[in-house]
Amino acid sequence: GAVVSQHPSRVICKSGTSVKIECRSLDFQATTMFWYRQFPKKSLMLMATSNEGSKATYEQGVEKDKFLINHASLTLSTLTVTSAHPEDSSFYICSAPEVGVLGYTFGSGTRLTVV
Amino acid sequence: TQLLEQSPQFLSIQEGENLTVYCNSSSVFSSLQWYRQEPGEGPVLLVTVVTGGEVKKLKRLTFQFGDARKDSSLHITAAQPGDTGLYLCAGKGGANNLFFGTGTRLTVIP
């Protein structure tokens, strides 16, 4: 089946630095990717929709300048957490709809810890 | 943001017991999906239901979509320790995005 590769799986960074998370669709083209954030023992919260070749659409309450999304090709979307703070520590997951299938494929997630 | 409430939030049962998880919303969805998530991993799709009143079976799991396409249920028969995990329902929004339910954390005790 379709695979979305996400990395890094874990990252620890210092406050004030930026971290880039990548998601690649390995065997299909993803014109759209979704980015989610998940707090411990909580559900997934949709942050933004990434569209290839155009600006991302952010959900209400998500800072565009804080979470920069780039979808430069049909197989790659990136999320950059800028000027990270400890409250940005979370589990970030990307997903893409599978072509011809009603389901979505998810990356394996990135555990971000800001110290 | 469209809200999906799941109940119960936590469920701990003995191996062999049956259980039902509910997913309710005030919004109508074109389709609804159920996922299972293991710690530190992304969710894995279990099933997609599209038609109001639809029932799908996946081995010991039975999924039902409400007639009005606002709610769904997941029933597990003879639960096994391997069923332990976080179960998430998700409704498909107008922009093709997914809105996840609040989640049900299931623990099956051997």
PDB file of C-alpha atoms in Angstrom, chain B:
ATOM      1  CA  THR B   1     -13.510  22.689  13.248  1.00  0.00           C
ATOM      2  CA  GLN B   2     -16.037  19.890  13.405  1.00  0.00           C
ATOM      3  CA  LEU B   3     -16.153  18.067  16.739  1.00  0.00           C
ATOM      4  CA  LEU B   4     -16.448  14.336  17.169  1.00  0.00           C
ATOM      5  CA  GLU B   5     -16.966  13.050  20.673  1.00  0.00           C
ATOM      6  CA  GLN B   6     -15.968   9.499  21.487  1.00  0.00           C
ATOM      7  CA  SER B   7     -17.103   7.470  24.444  1.00  0.00           C
ATOM      8  CA  PRO B   8     -15.850   5.992  26.556  1.00  0.00           C
ATOM      9  CA  GLN B   9     -12.575   7.870  26.793  1.00  0.00           C
ATOM     10  CA  PHE B  10     -10.870   4.973  28.569  1.00  0.00           C
ATOM     11  CA  LEU B  11     -11.837   1.322  28.620  1.00  0.00           C
ATOM     12  CA  SER B  12     -10.136  -1.535  30.432  1.00  0.00           C
ATOM     13  CA  ILE B  13     -11.576  -5.014  29.967  1.00  0.00           C
ATOM     14  CA  GLN B  14     -10.652  -8.647  30.382  1.00  0.00           C
ATOM     15  CA  GLU B  15      -9.658 -10.789  27.433  1.00  0.00           C
ATOM     16  CA  GLY B  16     -12.688 -12.400  25.837  1.00  0.00           C
ATOM     17  CA  GLU B  17     -15.140  -9.632  26.694  1.00  0.00           C
ATOM     18  CA  ASN B  18     -17.077  -7.602  24.150  1.00  0.00           C
ATOM     19  CA  LEU B  19     -17.048  -3.813  23.912  1.00  0.00           C
ATOM     20  CA  THR B  20     -18.524  -0.940  21.953  1.00  0.00           C
ATOM     21  CA  VAL B  21     -17.000   2.463  21.267  1.00  0.00           C
ATOM     22  CA  TYR B  22     -19.192   5.341  20.157  1.00  0.00           C
ATOM     23  CA  CYS B  23     -18.409   8.341  17.989  1.00  0.00           C
ATOM     24  CA  ASN B  24     -20.926  11.188  17.895  1.00  0.00           C
ATOM     25  CA  SER B  25     -21.100  14.539  16.166  1.00  0.00           C
ATOM     26  CA  SER B  26     -23.613  17.238  15.375  1.00  0.00           C
ATOM     27  CA  SER B  27     -22.143  17.484  11.867  1.00  0.00           C
ATOM     28  CA  VAL B  28     -22.881  15.354   8.846  1.00  0.00           C
ATOM     29  CA  PHE B  29     -19.889  13.710   7.215  1.00  0.00           C
ATOM     30  CA  SER B  30     -19.519  12.380   3.688  1.00  0.00           C
ATOM     31  CA  SER B  31     -17.560   9.490   5.139  1.00  0.00           C
ATOM     32  CA  LEU B  32     -16.264   8.379   8.485  1.00  0.00           C
ATOM     33  CA  GLN B  33     -13.177   6.389   9.241  1.00  0.00           C
ATOM     34  CA  TRP B  34     -11.853   4.421  12.174  1.00  0.00           C
ATOM     35  CA  TYR B  35      -8.176   4.262  12.986  1.00  0.00           C
ATOM     36  CA  ARG B  36      -6.060   2.484  15.557  1.00  0.00           C
ATOM     37  CA  GLN B  37      -2.888   4.078  16.863  1.00  0.00           C
ATOM     38  CA  GLU B  38      -0.010   2.499  18.765  1.00  0.00           C
ATOM     39  CA  PRO B  39       2.199   4.665  21.022  1.00  0.00           C
ATOM     40  CA  GLY B  40       4.795   6.630  19.048  1.00  0.00           C
ATOM     41  CA  GLU B  41       3.312   5.735  15.692  1.00  0.00           C
ATOM     42  CA  GLY B  42       0.887   7.214  13.217  1.00  0.00           C
ATOM     43  CA  PRO B  43      -2.728   6.015  13.037  1.00  0.00           C
ATOM     44  CA  VAL B  44      -3.538   3.017  10.854  1.00  0.00           C
ATOM     45  CA  LEU B  45      -6.799   2.924   8.934  1.00  0.00           C
ATOM     46  CA  LEU B  46      -9.209   0.163   9.962  1.00  0.00           C
ATOM     47  CA  VAL B  47     -12.281   0.965   7.882  1.00  0.00           C
ATOM     48  CA  THR B  48     -14.126   3.660   5.970  1.00  0.00           C
ATOM     49  CA  VAL B  49     -17.933   3.890   6.020  1.00  0.00           C
ATOM     50  CA  VAL B  50     -19.731   6.015   3.489  1.00  0.00           C
ATOM     51  CA  THR B  51     -23.432   5.194   3.357  1.00  0.00           C
ATOM     52  CA  GLY B  52     -25.859   6.012   6.178  1.00  0.00           C
ATOM     53  CA  GLY B  53     -26.809   2.798   7.986  1.00  0.00           C
ATOM     54  CA  GLU B  54     -23.822   0.949   6.559  1.00  0.00           C
ATOM     55  CA  VAL B  55     -22.369  -1.932   8.551  1.00  0.00           C
ATOM     56  CA  LYS B  56     -18.901  -3.326   7.881  1.00  0.00           C
ATOM     57  CA  LYS B  57     -17.222  -6.279   9.508  1.00  0.00           C
ATOM     58  CA  LEU B  58     -13.518  -6.819   9.834  1.00  0.00           C
ATOM     59  CA  LYS B  59     -12.958 -10.154  11.583  1.00  0.00           C
ATOM     60  CA  ARG B  60     -14.002  -9.478  15.195  1.00  0.00           C
ATOM     61  CA  LEU B  61     -14.633  -5.782  14.565  1.00  0.00           C
ATOM     62  CA  THR B  62     -18.027  -4.466  13.445  1.00  0.00           C
ATOM     63  CA  PHE B  63     -18.410  -0.869  12.331  1.00  0.00           C
ATOM     64  CA  GLN B  64     -21.696   0.952  11.847  1.00  0.00           C
ATOM     65  CA  PHE B  65     -22.426   4.353  10.344  1.00  0.00           C
ATOM     66  CA  GLY B  66     -25.524   6.109  11.607  1.00  0.00           C
ATOM     67  CA  ASP B  67     -28.469   6.655   9.280  1.00  0.00           C
ATOM     68  CA  ALA B  68     -27.940  10.431   9.416  1.00  0.00           C
ATOM     69  CA  ARG B  69     -24.185  10.061   8.906  1.00  0.00           C
ATOM     70  CA  LYS B  70     -23.468  11.924  12.136  1.00  0.00           C
ATOM     71  CA  ASP B  71     -22.429   9.031  14.342  1.00  0.00           C
ATOM     72  CA  SER B  72     -20.708   5.678  14.253  1.00  0.00           C
ATOM     73  CA  SER B  73     -19.892   2.765  16.490  1.00  0.00           C
ATOM     74  CA  LEU B  74     -17.173   0.169  16.716  1.00  0.00           C
ATOM     75  CA  HIS B  75     -17.959  -3.167  18.334  1.00  0.00           C
ATOM     76  CA  ILE B  76     -15.239  -5.650  19.198  1.00  0.00           C
ATOM     77  CA  THR B  77     -16.160  -9.238  19.969  1.00  0.00           C
ATOM     78  CA  ALA B  78     -14.011 -11.407  22.216  1.00  0.00           C
ATOM     79  CA  ALA B  79     -11.345  -8.776  22.743  1.00  0.00           C
ATOM     80  CA  GLN B  80      -7.717  -9.885  22.757  1.00  0.00           C
ATOM     81  CA  PRO B  81      -4.618  -8.222  24.240  1.00  0.00           C
ATOM     82  CA  GLY B  82      -3.532  -7.393  20.686  1.00  0.00           C
ATOM     83  CA  ASP B  83      -6.558  -5.106  20.392  1.00  0.00           C
ATOM     84  CA  THR B  84      -5.031  -2.750  22.949  1.00  0.00           C
ATOM     85  CA  GLY B  85      -4.501   0.733  21.534  1.00  0.00           C
ATOM     86  CA  LEU B  86      -5.983   4.142  20.887  1.00  0.00           C
ATOM     87  CA  TYR B  87      -9.063   3.998  18.657  1.00  0.00           C
ATOM     88  CA  LEU B  88      -9.913   7.132  16.735  1.00  0.00           C
ATOM     89  CA  CYS B  89     -12.882   7.956  14.578  1.00  0.00           C
ATOM     90  CA  ALA B  90     -12.418  10.619  11.937  1.00  0.00           C
ATOM     91  CA  GLY B  91     -14.868  12.478   9.754  1.00  0.00           C
ATOM     92  CA  LYS B  92     -14.017  13.774   6.330  1.00  0.00           C
ATOM     93  CA  GLY B  93     -14.526  17.503   5.966  1.00  0.00           C
ATOM     94  CA  GLY B  94     -15.473  19.543   2.937  1.00  0.00           C
ATOM     95  CA  ALA B  95     -11.845  20.340   2.125  1.00  0.00           C
ATOM     96  CA  ASN B  96     -10.964  16.647   2.052  1.00  0.00           C
ATOM     97  CA  ASN B  97      -9.341  16.977   5.455  1.00  0.00           C
ATOM     98  CA  LEU B  98      -9.941  14.699   8.415  1.00  0.00           C
ATOM     99  CA  PHE B  99     -11.233  15.742  11.811  1.00  0.00           C
ATOM    100  CA  PHE B 100     -10.458  13.267  14.524  1.00  0.00           C
ATOM    101  CA  GLY B 101     -12.573  12.229  17.463  1.00  0.00           C
ATOM    102  CA  THR B 102     -11.450  12.600  21.042  1.00  0.00           C
ATOM    103  CA  GLY B 103     -10.162   9.023  21.114  1.00  0.00           C
ATOM    104  CA  THR B 104     -10.811   5.873  23.130  1.00  0.00           C
ATOM    105  CA  ARG B 105      -7.901   4.217  24.842  1.00  0.00           C
ATOM    106  CA  LEU B 106      -8.568   0.485  25.099  1.00  0.00           C
ATOM    107  CA  THR B 107      -6.638  -1.878  27.332  1.00  0.00           C
ATOM    108  CA  VAL B 108      -7.335  -5.601  27.131  1.00  0.00           C
ATOM    109  CA  ILE B 109      -6.023  -7.496  30.127  1.00  0.00           C
ATOM    110  CA  PRO B 110      -4.857 -11.082  29.519  1.00  0.00           C
TER     111      PRO B 110
END
